[in-house]
């Protein structure tokens, strides 16, 4: 709508400084800049706020916002990867489920030792495995994988599994004598 309301401006404050914007500070800012607090700040008022009121740096704040947006995107992608892999839907990736991710993403098998080390380094119970937050931390701190590429590999793997399943069902339907062969006679 062309305006930053309280919630949107608070998002900027949190991303840039880690601090929350209070409603009183927002009202004061709107008053001093001559803005309607129901609408919020337009781009010109935001610029004036940096010049007249805020001790922040535009470039640093933009970089903080971009990093914040990237982190949100990474979390969203990681959550999708987690949903693909959490086959038993218990909220954790056990050894077999995480191995499925490794195989789909890299073609490599995950060893039990590597799984135990990962659980230890991430503070997870190896009997349960990794929760979604630990999986994201593993990508940030440990894994050299790419979230986008891994998600794409999982989606392709799932599509291939679906196509194989459909093909198997068609074969079973056509194999009238159930001998494991299609006869053309």
N, CA, C and O atoms as a DFTB+ gen file, in Angstrom:
740 C
 N C O
     1  1       0.804      -1.203       0.000
     2  2       0.000       0.000       0.000
     3  2       0.849       1.269       0.000
     4  3       0.304       2.373      -0.014
     5  1       2.174       1.128       0.015
     6  2       3.051       2.287      -0.031
     7  2       3.393       2.891       1.325
     8  3       4.045       3.934       1.384
     9  1       2.968       2.258       2.412
    10  2       3.226       2.771       3.753
    11  2       3.742       1.640       4.641
    12  3       3.371       0.480       4.462
    13  1       4.600       1.989       5.598
    14  2       5.034       1.040       6.614
    15  2       4.231       1.303       7.870
    16  3       4.412       2.329       8.526
    17  1       3.333       0.369       8.212
    18  2       2.559       0.526       9.438
    19  2       3.412       0.079      10.629
    20  3       4.590      -0.243      10.473
    21  1       2.813       0.065      11.797
    22  2       3.563      -0.267      13.010
    23  2       4.238      -1.632      12.899
    24  3       5.432      -1.749      13.173
    25  1       3.500      -2.656      12.504
    26  2       4.065      -4.008      12.442
    27  2       5.212      -4.087      11.431
    28  3       6.233      -4.724      11.691
    29  1       5.040      -3.441      10.288
    30  2       6.079      -3.484       9.261
    31  2       7.332      -2.726       9.704
    32  3       8.450      -3.193       9.486
    33  1       7.149      -1.566      10.321
    34  2       8.290      -0.799      10.802
    35  2       8.968      -1.528      11.960
    36  3      10.189      -1.471      12.103
    37  1       8.184      -2.206      12.776
    38  2       8.756      -3.010      13.850
    39  2       9.636      -4.113      13.262
    40  3      10.697      -4.414      13.809
    41  1       9.207      -4.714      12.158
    42  2      10.031      -5.723      11.491
    43  2      11.382      -5.162      11.080
    44  3      12.404      -5.836      11.211
    45  1      11.390      -3.925      10.581
    46  2      12.647      -3.262      10.228
    47  2      13.508      -3.067      11.472
    48  3      14.707      -3.343      11.441
    49  1      12.913      -2.595      12.564
    50  2      13.669      -2.378      13.797
    51  2      14.274      -3.674      14.305
    52  3      15.445      -3.702      14.683
    53  1      13.495      -4.743      14.319
    54  2      13.984      -6.020      14.826
    55  2      15.132      -6.537      13.957
    56  3      16.162      -6.971      14.474
    57  1      14.950      -6.487      12.641
    58  2      15.990      -6.980      11.737
    59  2      17.264      -6.145      11.840
    60  3      18.370      -6.684      11.802
    61  1      17.103      -4.827      11.970
    62  2      18.259      -3.936      11.956
    63  2      18.975      -3.869      13.302
    64  3      20.201      -3.778      13.352
    65  1      18.210      -3.914      14.395
    66  2      18.839      -3.681      15.694
    67  2      18.607      -4.795      16.704
    68  3      19.302      -4.877      17.717
    69  1      17.640      -5.644      16.431
    70  2      17.276      -6.671      17.400
    71  2      16.298      -6.165      18.450
    72  3      15.811      -6.937      19.276
    73  1      16.008      -4.861      18.417
    74  2      15.096      -4.250      19.389
    75  2      13.688      -4.151      18.814
    76  3      13.497      -4.026      17.605
    77  1      12.708      -4.208      19.712
    78  2      11.317      -4.008      19.334
    79  2      11.011      -2.515      19.299
    80  3      11.524      -1.751      20.116
    81  1      10.191      -2.111      18.370
    82  2       9.674      -0.746      18.316
    83  2       8.440      -0.701      19.210
    84  3       7.552      -1.544      19.083
    85  1       8.378       0.261      20.097
    86  2       7.189       0.373      20.946
    87  2       6.119       1.164      20.204
    88  3       6.415       1.941      19.297
    89  1       4.893       0.955      20.600
    90  2       3.779       1.706      20.008
    91  2       3.961       3.200      20.266
    92  3       3.681       4.018      19.390
    93  1       4.428       3.559      21.461
    94  2       4.655       4.972      21.785
    95  2       5.724       5.579      20.872
    96  3       5.559       6.701      20.392
    97  1       6.811       4.851      20.629
    98  2       7.880       5.357      19.759
    99  2       7.365       5.514      18.330
   100  3       7.728       6.464      17.637
   101  1       6.522       4.586      17.893
   102  2       5.936       4.682      16.554
   103  2       5.042       5.916      16.449
   104  3       5.111       6.659      15.469
   105  1       4.210       6.130      17.455
   106  2       3.331       7.302      17.452
   107  2       4.146       8.596      17.456
   108  3       3.817       9.538      16.735
   109  1       5.200       8.645      18.257
   110  2       6.074       9.816      18.304
   111  2       6.741      10.049      16.945
   112  3       6.834      11.186      16.482
   113  1       7.200       8.979      16.318
   114  2       7.833       9.087      15.010
   115  2       6.837       9.645      13.989
   116  3       7.164      10.559      13.231
   117  1       5.639       9.100      13.975
   118  2       4.611       9.589      13.045
   119  2       4.304      11.064      13.302
   120  3       4.178      11.850      12.363
   121  1       4.186      11.430      14.567
   122  2       3.889      12.821      14.917
   123  2       5.003      13.741      14.431
   124  3       4.731      14.758      13.793
   125  1       6.249      13.394      14.725
   126  2       7.382      14.254      14.360
   127  2       7.579      14.345      12.852
   128  3       8.087      15.348      12.350
   129  1       7.181      13.304      12.130
   130  2       7.345      13.307      10.672
   131  2       6.089      13.772       9.952
   132  3       6.081      13.870       8.725
   133  1       5.029      14.058      10.694
   134  2       3.791      14.528      10.094
   135  2       3.043      13.441       9.338
   136  3       2.396      13.715       8.328
   137  1       3.131      12.219       9.822
   138  2       2.451      11.088       9.167
   139  2       1.229      10.669       9.968
   140  3       1.180      10.842      11.186
   141  1       0.254      10.122       9.276
   142  2      -0.937       9.564       9.908
   143  2      -0.542       8.203      10.483
   144  3      -0.130       7.314       9.738
   145  1      -0.663       8.036      11.793
   146  2      -0.216       6.775      12.399
   147  2      -1.063       5.578      11.972
   148  3      -0.617       4.439      12.111
   149  1      -2.251       5.801      11.465
   150  2      -3.052       4.689      10.948
   151  2      -2.468       4.161       9.633
   152  3      -2.574       2.974       9.324
   153  1      -1.849       5.067       8.864
   154  2      -1.205       4.647       7.620
   155  2       0.244       4.245       7.853
   156  3       0.690       3.210       7.358
   157  1       0.967       5.043       8.591
   158  2       2.373       4.787       8.831
   159  2       3.250       5.690       7.985
   160  3       2.831       6.779       7.592
   161  1       4.464       5.242       7.703
   162  2       5.450       6.045       6.994
   163  2       5.492       5.653       5.523
   164  3       5.489       4.470       5.181
   165  1       5.531       6.663       4.658
   166  2       5.800       6.366       3.256
   167  2       7.312       6.408       3.065
   168  3       8.044       6.645       4.026
   169  1       7.793       6.184       1.843
   170  2       9.233       6.107       1.590
   171  2       9.937       7.414       1.943
   172  3      11.031       7.397       2.505
   173  1       9.315       8.545       1.615
   174  2       9.927       9.838       1.911
   175  2      10.046      10.045       3.421
   176  3      11.063      10.546       3.900
   177  1       9.016       9.663       4.166
   178  2       9.052       9.812       5.626
   179  2      10.099       8.876       6.237
   180  3      10.771       9.241       7.202
   181  1      10.236       7.680       5.682
   182  2      11.259       6.748       6.174
   183  2      12.646       7.358       5.984
   184  3      13.481       7.295       6.885
   185  1      12.891       7.947       4.814
   186  2      14.172       8.594       4.565
   187  2      14.386       9.758       5.536
   188  3      15.474       9.913       6.091
   189  1      13.353      10.572       5.739
   190  2      13.465      11.680       6.692
   191  2      13.749      11.168       8.101
   192  3      14.488      11.796       8.859
   193  1      13.156      10.018       8.448
   194  2      13.392       9.480       9.789
   195  2      14.856       9.109       9.972
   196  3      15.416       9.297      11.052
   197  1      15.477       8.584       8.921
   198  2      16.903       8.259       9.013
   199  2      17.739       9.531       9.138
   200  3      18.713       9.563       9.890
   201  1      17.367      10.562       8.413
   202  2      18.128      11.818       8.429
   203  2      17.937      12.556       9.751
   204  3      18.896      13.075      10.322
   205  1      16.697      12.602      10.235
   206  2      16.374      13.446      11.382
   207  2      16.364      12.733      12.727
   208  3      16.634      13.355      13.755
   209  1      16.056      11.429      12.738
   210  2      15.746      10.798      14.012
   211  2      16.541       9.534      14.323
   212  3      16.960       9.334      15.463
   213  1      16.748       8.707      13.356
   214  2      17.300       7.380      13.592
   215  2      18.819       7.442      13.518
   216  3      19.387       8.133      12.672
   217  1      19.454       6.720      14.403
   218  2      20.907       6.675      14.401
   219  2      21.422       5.483      13.602
   220  3      22.593       5.121      13.718
   221  1      20.575       4.881      12.807
   222  2      20.965       3.727      12.012
   223  2      21.643       4.122      10.717
   224  3      21.702       5.300      10.365
   225  1      22.143       3.147      10.029
   226  2      22.798       3.339       8.744
   227  2      21.958       2.623       7.697
   228  3      21.679       1.432       7.838
   229  1      21.551       3.331       6.649
   230  2      20.675       2.745       5.626
   231  2      21.269       1.482       5.018
   232  3      20.580       0.469       4.895
   233  1      22.552       1.534       4.633
   234  2      23.183       0.358       4.017
   235  2      23.210      -0.828       4.971
   236  3      22.907      -1.955       4.578
   237  1      23.574      -0.573       6.227
   238  2      23.611      -1.659       7.213
   239  2      22.220      -2.226       7.459
   240  3      22.050      -3.440       7.572
   241  1      21.231      -1.350       7.542
   242  2      19.862      -1.815       7.776
   243  2      19.339      -2.619       6.591
   244  3      18.654      -3.625       6.774
   245  1      19.663      -2.175       5.370
   246  2      19.263      -2.937       4.186
   247  2      19.920      -4.309       4.190
   248  3      19.268      -5.312       3.901
   249  1      21.199      -4.359       4.514
   250  2      21.899      -5.642       4.581
   251  2      21.274      -6.543       5.650
   252  3      21.107      -7.743       5.429
   253  1      20.931      -5.974       6.797
   254  2      20.292      -6.752       7.864
   255  2      18.945      -7.297       7.404
   256  3      18.609      -8.446       7.693
   257  1      18.170      -6.476       6.687
   258  2      16.874      -6.934       6.176
   259  2      17.050      -8.057       5.160
   260  3      16.305      -9.037       5.172
   261  1      18.040      -7.910       4.279
   262  2      18.288      -8.959       3.273
   263  2      18.710     -10.262       3.942
   264  3      18.270     -11.338       3.537
   265  1      19.561     -10.173       4.966
   266  2      19.980     -11.375       5.695
   267  2      18.796     -11.999       6.427
   268  3      18.659     -13.221       6.472
   269  1      17.945     -11.155       6.997
   270  2      16.748     -11.636       7.696
   271  2      15.820     -12.362       6.709
   272  3      15.296     -13.434       7.011
   273  1      15.626     -11.767       5.536
   274  2      14.772     -12.391       4.515
   275  2      15.382     -13.704       4.035
   276  3      14.664     -14.681       3.821
   277  1      16.706     -13.729       3.866
   278  2      17.383     -14.959       3.437
   279  2      17.204     -16.051       4.485
   280  3      16.951     -17.207       4.147
   281  1      17.336     -15.681       5.758
   282  2      17.161     -16.657       6.833
   283  2      15.735     -17.205       6.838
   284  3      15.537     -18.402       7.042
   285  1      14.732     -16.340       6.614
   286  2      13.346     -16.798       6.535
   287  2      13.163     -17.762       5.376
   288  3      12.480     -18.778       5.511
   289  1      13.774     -17.448       4.229
   290  2      13.672     -18.318       3.053
   291  2      14.347     -19.650       3.321
   292  3      13.794     -20.704       3.005
   293  1      15.549     -19.610       3.909
   294  2      16.255     -20.848       4.221
   295  2      15.440     -21.709       5.183
   296  3      15.367     -22.926       5.018
   297  1      14.835     -21.087       6.178
   298  2      14.018     -21.845       7.128
   299  2      12.832     -22.473       6.416
   300  3      12.501     -23.630       6.675
   301  1      12.192     -21.737       5.531
   302  2      11.045     -22.256       4.788
   303  2      11.445     -23.453       3.926
   304  3      10.742     -24.463       3.901
   305  1      12.567     -23.342       3.224
   306  2      13.038     -24.448       2.387
   307  2      13.404     -25.635       3.261
   308  3      13.071     -26.777       2.943
   309  1      14.092     -25.361       4.366
   310  2      14.482     -26.441       5.272
   311  2      13.249     -27.144       5.851
   312  3      13.241     -28.366       6.001
   313  1      12.218     -26.374       6.172
   314  2      10.973     -26.974       6.671
   315  2      10.355     -27.903       5.625
   316  3       9.832     -28.963       5.969
   317  1      10.414     -27.513       4.356
   318  2       9.884     -28.375       3.283
   319  2      10.710     -29.653       3.167
   320  3      10.157     -30.741       3.004
   321  1      12.037     -29.523       3.252
   322  2      12.903     -30.707       3.218
   323  2      12.556     -31.622       4.386
   324  3      12.440     -32.837       4.224
   325  1      12.391     -31.025       5.559
   326  2      12.061     -31.803       6.747
   327  2      10.754     -32.578       6.536
   328  3      10.673     -33.762       6.862
   329  1       9.741     -31.911       5.995
   330  2       8.445     -32.567       5.770
   331  2       8.576     -33.730       4.789
   332  3       7.942     -34.769       4.969
   333  1       9.395     -33.557       3.757
   334  2       9.621     -34.647       2.809
   335  2      10.218     -35.867       3.504
   336  3       9.838     -37.003       3.222
   337  1      11.158     -35.616       4.414
   338  2      11.951     -36.702       4.989
   339  2      11.350     -37.331       6.237
   340  3      11.649     -38.487       6.538
   341  1      10.519     -36.612       6.964
   342  2       9.938     -37.123       8.207
   343  2       8.785     -38.067       7.873
   344  3       7.613     -37.722       8.025
   345  1       9.142     -39.253       7.418
   346  2       8.153     -40.196       6.891
   347  2       7.150     -40.649       7.939
   348  3       5.973     -40.840       7.631
   349  1       7.606     -40.822       9.174
   350  2       6.681     -41.266      10.220
   351  2       5.991     -40.094      10.927
   352  3       5.208     -40.296      11.855
   353  1       6.289     -38.870      10.480
   354  2       5.659     -37.653      10.977
   355  2       5.712     -37.526      12.506
   356  3       4.754     -37.086      13.141
   357  1       6.866     -37.927      13.084
   358  2       7.018     -37.813      14.530
   359  2       7.736     -36.533      14.956
   360  3       7.952     -36.305      16.146
   361  1       8.105     -35.701      13.981
   362  2       8.778     -34.446      14.298
   363  2      10.279     -34.557      14.408
   364  3      10.944     -33.607      14.822
   365  1      10.831     -35.718      14.040
   366  2      12.271     -35.937      14.091
   367  2      12.711     -36.728      12.862
   368  3      11.954     -37.537      12.325
   369  1      13.946     -36.483      12.425
   370  2      14.539     -37.299      11.370
   371  2      15.473     -38.290      12.033
   372  3      16.539     -37.925      12.528
   373  1      15.055     -39.567      12.036
   374  2      15.913     -40.603      12.597
   375  2      16.981     -40.971      11.567
   376  3      17.047     -40.367      10.496
   377  1      17.807     -41.947      11.885
   378  2      18.919     -42.315      11.004
   379  2      18.433     -42.664       9.595
   380  3      18.981     -42.173       8.607
   381  1      17.416     -43.504       9.505
   382  2      16.936     -43.935       8.184
   383  2      16.386     -42.767       7.379
   384  3      16.635     -42.670       6.178
   385  1      15.641     -41.880       8.028
   386  2      15.055     -40.732       7.323
   387  2      16.137     -39.751       6.870
   388  3      16.081     -39.238       5.752
   389  1      17.113     -39.491       7.727
   390  2      18.192     -38.583       7.347
   391  2      19.062     -39.216       6.264
   392  3      19.560     -38.520       5.378
   393  1      19.245     -40.523       6.335
   394  2      19.988     -41.219       5.281
   395  2      19.262     -41.069       3.944
   396  3      19.907     -40.919       2.906
   397  1      17.948     -41.108       3.960
   398  2      17.180     -40.894       2.732
   399  2      17.470     -39.535       2.115
   400  3      17.578     -39.411       0.895
   401  1      17.597     -38.511       2.964
   402  2      17.951     -37.176       2.479
   403  2      19.347     -37.198       1.871
   404  3      19.561     -36.650       0.789
   405  1      20.299     -37.827       2.557
   406  2      21.666     -37.888       2.041
   407  2      21.721     -38.588       0.695
   408  3      22.384     -38.112      -0.226
   409  1      21.037     -39.703       0.573
   410  2      21.052     -40.462      -0.683
   411  2      20.412     -39.649      -1.804
   412  3      20.963     -39.568      -2.902
   413  1      19.263     -39.050      -1.540
   414  2      18.575     -38.256      -2.568
   415  2      19.394     -37.039      -2.982
   416  3      19.447     -36.690      -4.161
   417  1      20.030     -36.396      -2.010
   418  2      20.739     -35.148      -2.288
   419  2      22.128     -35.362      -2.875
   420  3      22.572     -34.590      -3.726
   421  1      22.817     -36.411      -2.421
   422  2      24.217     -36.558      -2.841
   423  2      24.539     -37.913      -3.464
   424  3      25.578     -38.076      -4.104
   425  1      23.654     -38.874      -3.277
   426  2      23.947     -40.222      -3.752
   427  2      24.777     -41.018      -2.758
   428  3      25.021     -42.207      -2.964
   429  1      25.215     -40.371      -1.681
   430  2      26.036     -41.026      -0.665
   431  2      25.173     -41.529       0.485
   432  3      24.126     -40.963       0.800
   433  1      25.648     -42.615       1.103
   434  2      24.997     -43.142       2.295
   435  2      25.526     -42.400       3.521
   436  3      26.705     -42.049       3.579
   437  1      24.676     -42.168       4.472
   438  2      25.064     -41.611       5.762
   439  2      25.482     -42.777       6.643
   440  3      24.748     -43.760       6.755
   441  1      26.642     -42.685       7.267
   442  2      27.058     -43.754       8.171
   443  2      26.432     -43.534       9.541
   444  3      26.070     -42.414       9.900
   445  1      26.314     -44.599      10.285
   446  2      25.783     -44.498      11.648
   447  2      26.680     -43.608      12.491
   448  3      26.190     -42.821      13.301
   449  1      28.013     -43.726      12.306
   450  2      28.943     -42.880      13.058
   451  2      28.730     -41.406      12.739
   452  3      28.734     -40.569      13.642
   453  1      28.543     -41.083      11.463
   454  2      28.322     -39.684      11.069
   455  2      27.009     -39.169      11.652
   456  3      26.930     -38.016      12.076
   457  1      25.984     -40.011      11.677
   458  2      24.702     -39.629      12.264
   459  2      24.867     -39.350      13.757
   460  3      24.364     -38.347      14.264
   461  1      25.572     -40.239      14.457
   462  2      25.785     -40.046      15.895
   463  2      26.572     -38.763      16.159
   464  3      26.247     -38.020      17.085
   465  1      27.602     -38.497      15.358
   466  2      28.394     -37.281      15.506
   467  2      27.529     -36.037      15.261
   468  3      27.636     -35.044      15.982
   469  1      26.675     -36.104      14.238
   470  2      25.794     -34.980      13.930
   471  2      24.846     -34.725      15.101
   472  3      24.656     -33.582      15.516
   473  1      24.263     -35.777      15.620
   474  2      23.361     -35.621      16.766
   475  2      24.100     -35.029      17.954
   476  3      23.578     -34.145      18.632
   477  1      25.297     -35.502      18.208
   478  2      26.089     -35.003      19.335
   479  2      26.390     -33.518      19.161
   480  3      26.181     -32.729      20.083
   481  1      26.879     -33.135      17.988
   482  2      27.261     -31.739      17.744
   483  2      26.068     -30.791      17.765
   484  3      26.210     -29.614      18.094
   485  1      24.885     -31.308      17.413
   486  2      23.690     -30.469      17.393
   487  2      22.883     -30.569      18.685
   488  3      21.850     -29.914      18.825
   489  1      23.351     -31.387      19.629
   490  2      22.659     -31.526      20.910
   491  2      21.355     -32.290      20.815
   492  3      20.408     -32.012      21.551
   493  1      21.306     -33.265      19.899
   494  2      20.081     -34.054      19.700
   495  2      20.261     -35.463      20.252
   496  3      21.371     -35.995      20.286
   497  1      19.172     -36.048      20.675
   498  2      19.160     -37.442      21.118
   499  2      19.203     -38.325      19.880
   500  3      18.312     -38.256      19.033
   501  1      20.236     -39.154      19.773
   502  2      20.367     -39.970      18.562
   503  2      19.254     -41.004      18.411
   504  3      19.021     -41.499      17.308
   505  1      18.572     -41.332      19.486
   506  2      17.435     -42.257      19.379
   507  2      16.243     -41.579      18.700
   508  3      15.441     -42.238      18.038
   509  1      16.132     -40.261      18.868
   510  2      15.065     -39.509      18.209
   511  2      15.521     -38.971      16.869
   512  3      14.811     -39.094      15.871
   513  1      16.692     -38.378      16.843
   514  2      17.207     -37.776      15.622
   515  2      17.096     -36.264      15.665
   516  3      17.036     -35.671      16.742
   517  1      17.068     -35.641      14.502
   518  2      17.076     -34.189      14.376
   519  2      15.659     -33.656      14.226
   520  3      14.862     -34.201      13.464
   521  1      15.347     -32.584      14.957
   522  2      14.093     -31.887      14.703
   523  2      14.351     -30.857      13.597
   524  3      15.475     -30.744      13.108
   525  1      13.331     -30.118      13.207
   526  2      13.471     -29.185      12.081
   527  2      14.506     -28.104      12.369
   528  3      15.267     -27.728      11.478
   529  1      14.547     -27.602      13.593
   530  2      15.519     -26.566      13.946
   531  2      16.944     -27.112      13.865
   532  3      17.849     -26.414      13.409
   533  1      17.147     -28.345      14.302
   534  2      18.482     -28.954      14.240
   535  2      18.898     -29.200      12.788
   536  3      20.070     -29.050      12.444
   537  1      17.941     -29.576      11.938
   538  2      18.269     -29.773      10.524
   539  2      18.739     -28.456       9.918
   540  3      19.722     -28.431       9.177
   541  1      18.050     -27.370      10.224
   542  2      18.473     -26.062       9.720
   543  2      19.858     -25.708      10.249
   544  3      20.710     -25.240       9.494
   545  1      20.088     -25.930      11.544
   546  2      21.415     -25.660      12.111
   547  2      22.482     -26.513      11.432
   548  3      23.607     -26.057      11.226
   549  1      22.132     -27.752      11.083
   550  2      23.119     -28.613      10.423
   551  2      23.524     -28.041       9.072
   552  3      24.692     -28.117       8.690
   553  1      22.569     -27.470       8.348
   554  2      22.904     -26.842       7.063
   555  2      23.783     -25.611       7.287
   556  3      24.715     -25.369       6.520
   557  1      23.497     -24.842       8.317
   558  2      24.243     -23.620       8.585
   559  2      25.643     -23.926       9.115
   560  3      26.617     -23.293       8.707
   561  1      25.743     -24.901      10.029
   562  2      26.990     -25.134      10.746
   563  2      27.841     -26.275      10.199
   564  3      29.062     -26.257      10.354
   565  1      27.219     -27.268       9.563
   566  2      27.959     -28.496       9.293
   567  2      27.938     -28.969       7.846
   568  3      28.974     -29.360       7.307
   569  1      26.800     -28.938       7.228
   570  2      26.619     -29.575       5.926
   571  2      27.059     -28.623       4.821
   572  3      26.808     -27.420       4.890
   573  1      27.704     -29.159       3.825
   574  2      28.121     -28.339       2.701
   575  2      27.090     -28.385       1.574
   576  3      27.378     -27.989       0.444
   577  1      25.910     -28.861       1.884
   578  2      24.858     -28.954       0.884
   579  2      24.186     -27.614       0.628
   580  3      24.389     -26.646       1.360
   581  1      23.397     -27.583      -0.406
   582  2      22.644     -26.391      -0.772
   583  2      21.175     -26.717      -0.586
   584  3      20.678     -27.689      -1.154
   585  1      20.477     -25.919       0.200
   586  2      19.075     -26.190       0.507
   587  2      18.221     -26.300      -0.745
   588  3      17.432     -27.235      -0.878
   589  1      18.373     -25.352      -1.667
   590  2      17.573     -25.374      -2.901
   591  2      17.836     -26.641      -3.705
   592  3      16.899     -27.289      -4.172
   593  1      19.111     -26.996      -3.867
   594  2      19.462     -28.191      -4.635
   595  2      18.953     -29.452      -3.950
   596  3      18.466     -30.368      -4.613
   597  1      19.064     -29.502      -2.630
   598  2      18.594     -30.684      -1.904
   599  2      17.077     -30.823      -2.010
   600  3      16.570     -31.933      -2.172
   601  1      16.353     -29.716      -1.920
   602  2      14.901     -29.776      -2.066
   603  2      14.535     -30.244      -3.468
   604  3      13.641     -31.075      -3.632
   605  1      15.215     -29.722      -4.474
   606  2      14.948     -30.143      -5.849
   607  2      15.237     -31.633      -6.031
   608  3      14.472     -32.337      -6.691
   609  1      16.332     -32.111      -5.451
   610  2      16.664     -33.536      -5.548
   611  2      15.595     -34.389      -4.881
   612  3      15.221     -35.438      -5.405
   613  1      15.098     -33.943      -3.723
   614  2      14.031     -34.690      -3.043
   615  2      12.752     -34.709      -3.863
   616  3      12.082     -35.738      -3.956
   617  1      12.413     -33.562      -4.462
   618  2      11.200     -33.501      -5.288
   619  2      11.327     -34.416      -6.501
   620  3      10.369     -35.097      -6.866
   621  1      12.501     -34.436      -7.126
   622  2      12.721     -35.325      -8.274
   623  2      12.677     -36.786      -7.844
   624  3      12.127     -37.634      -8.547
   625  1      13.264     -37.074      -6.676
   626  2      13.249     -38.438      -6.139
   627  2      11.807     -38.876      -5.859
   628  3      11.425     -40.004      -6.171
   629  1      11.015     -37.984      -5.272
   630  2       9.612     -38.294      -4.982
   631  2       8.831     -38.513      -6.270
   632  3       7.990     -39.408      -6.347
   633  1       9.113     -37.688      -7.290
   634  2       8.430     -37.848      -8.576
   635  2       8.786     -39.189      -9.200
   636  3       7.916     -39.876      -9.735
   637  1      10.056     -39.565      -9.136
   638  2      10.483     -40.852      -9.689
   639  2       9.819     -42.009      -8.944
   640  3       9.396     -42.987      -9.560
   641  1       9.728     -41.895      -7.608
   642  2       9.051     -42.929      -6.821
   643  2       7.584     -43.027      -7.201
   644  3       7.042     -44.128      -7.304
   645  1       6.939     -41.891      -7.411
   646  2       5.532     -41.870      -7.801
   647  2       5.352     -42.509      -9.176
   648  3       4.450     -43.323      -9.377
   649  1       6.211     -42.138     -10.115
   650  2       6.121     -42.711     -11.459
   651  2       6.347     -44.218     -11.425
   652  3       5.650     -44.959     -12.117
   653  1       7.310     -44.684     -10.631
   654  2       7.561     -46.121     -10.510
   655  2       6.349     -46.811      -9.895
   656  3       5.956     -47.887     -10.345
   657  1       5.756     -46.207      -8.876
   658  2       4.586     -46.781      -8.229
   659  2       3.420     -46.901      -9.223
   660  3       2.731     -47.921      -9.256
   661  1       3.211     -45.874     -10.014
   662  2       2.137     -45.905     -11.019
   663  2       2.417     -46.984     -12.054
   664  3       1.525     -47.736     -12.448
   665  1       3.670     -47.045     -12.485
   666  2       4.045     -48.063     -13.473
   667  2       3.837     -49.468     -12.897
   668  3       3.337     -50.351     -13.593
   669  1       4.212     -49.679     -11.642
   670  2       4.006     -50.978     -10.995
   671  2       2.521     -51.333     -10.926
   672  3       2.142     -52.484     -11.144
   673  1       1.683     -50.339     -10.622
   674  2       0.240     -50.592     -10.554
   675  2      -0.322     -50.945     -11.930
   676  3      -1.158     -51.840     -12.050
   677  1       0.135     -50.244     -12.964
   678  2      -0.312     -50.561     -14.329
   679  2       0.119     -51.978     -14.702
   680  3      -0.650     -52.745     -15.282
   681  1       1.371     -52.309     -14.356
   682  2       1.869     -53.648     -14.661
   683  2       1.021     -54.702     -13.960
   684  3       0.622     -55.682     -14.590
   685  1       0.738     -54.528     -12.681
   686  2      -0.075     -55.493     -11.945
   687  2      -1.467     -55.624     -12.563
   688  3      -2.012     -56.725     -12.637
   689  1      -2.030     -54.525     -12.999
   690  2      -3.341     -54.546     -13.621
   691  2      -3.315     -55.339     -14.933
   692  3      -4.256     -56.074     -15.234
   693  1      -2.240     -55.191     -15.710
   694  2      -2.146     -55.837     -17.024
   695  2      -1.652     -57.274     -16.960
   696  3      -1.885     -58.040     -17.895
   697  1      -0.981     -57.657     -15.889
   698  2      -0.448     -59.010     -15.738
   699  2      -1.577     -59.927     -15.261
   700  3      -1.651     -60.301     -14.091
   701  1      -2.447     -60.274     -16.202
   702  2      -3.670     -61.013     -15.870
   703  2      -3.407     -62.372     -15.248
   704  3      -4.137     -62.798     -14.352
   705  1      -2.362     -63.063     -15.718
   706  2      -2.090     -64.385     -15.161
   707  2      -1.124     -64.328     -13.968
   708  3      -0.731     -65.370     -13.442
   709  1      -0.751     -63.155     -13.552
   710  2       0.077     -62.893     -12.381
   711  2       1.361     -63.707     -12.370
   712  3       1.784     -64.213     -11.331
   713  1       1.985     -63.826     -13.566
   714  2       3.256     -64.537     -13.637
   715  2       4.476     -63.613     -13.642
   716  3       5.610     -64.077     -13.758
   717  1       4.238     -62.314     -13.516
   718  2       5.342     -61.358     -13.495
   719  2       5.798     -60.945     -14.869
   720  3       6.807     -60.254     -15.009
   721  1       5.055     -61.369     -15.907
   722  2       5.391     -61.022     -17.285
   723  2       4.135     -60.561     -17.998
   724  3       3.031     -61.011     -17.691
   725  1       4.315     -59.652     -18.960
   726  2       3.189     -59.259     -19.785
   727  2       3.234     -60.099     -21.060
   728  3       4.211     -60.066     -21.808
   729  1       2.165     -60.848     -21.290
   730  2       2.071     -61.704     -22.460
   731  2       1.331     -60.941     -23.551
   732  3       0.329     -60.279     -23.283
   733  1       1.822     -61.033     -24.764
   734  2       1.201     -60.333     -25.875
   735  2       0.449     -61.296     -26.780
   736  3       0.298     -61.037     -27.974
   737  1      -0.004     -62.360     -26.245
   738  2      -0.707     -63.343     -27.059
   739  2      -2.194     -63.154     -26.966
   740  3      -2.951     -63.897     -27.590
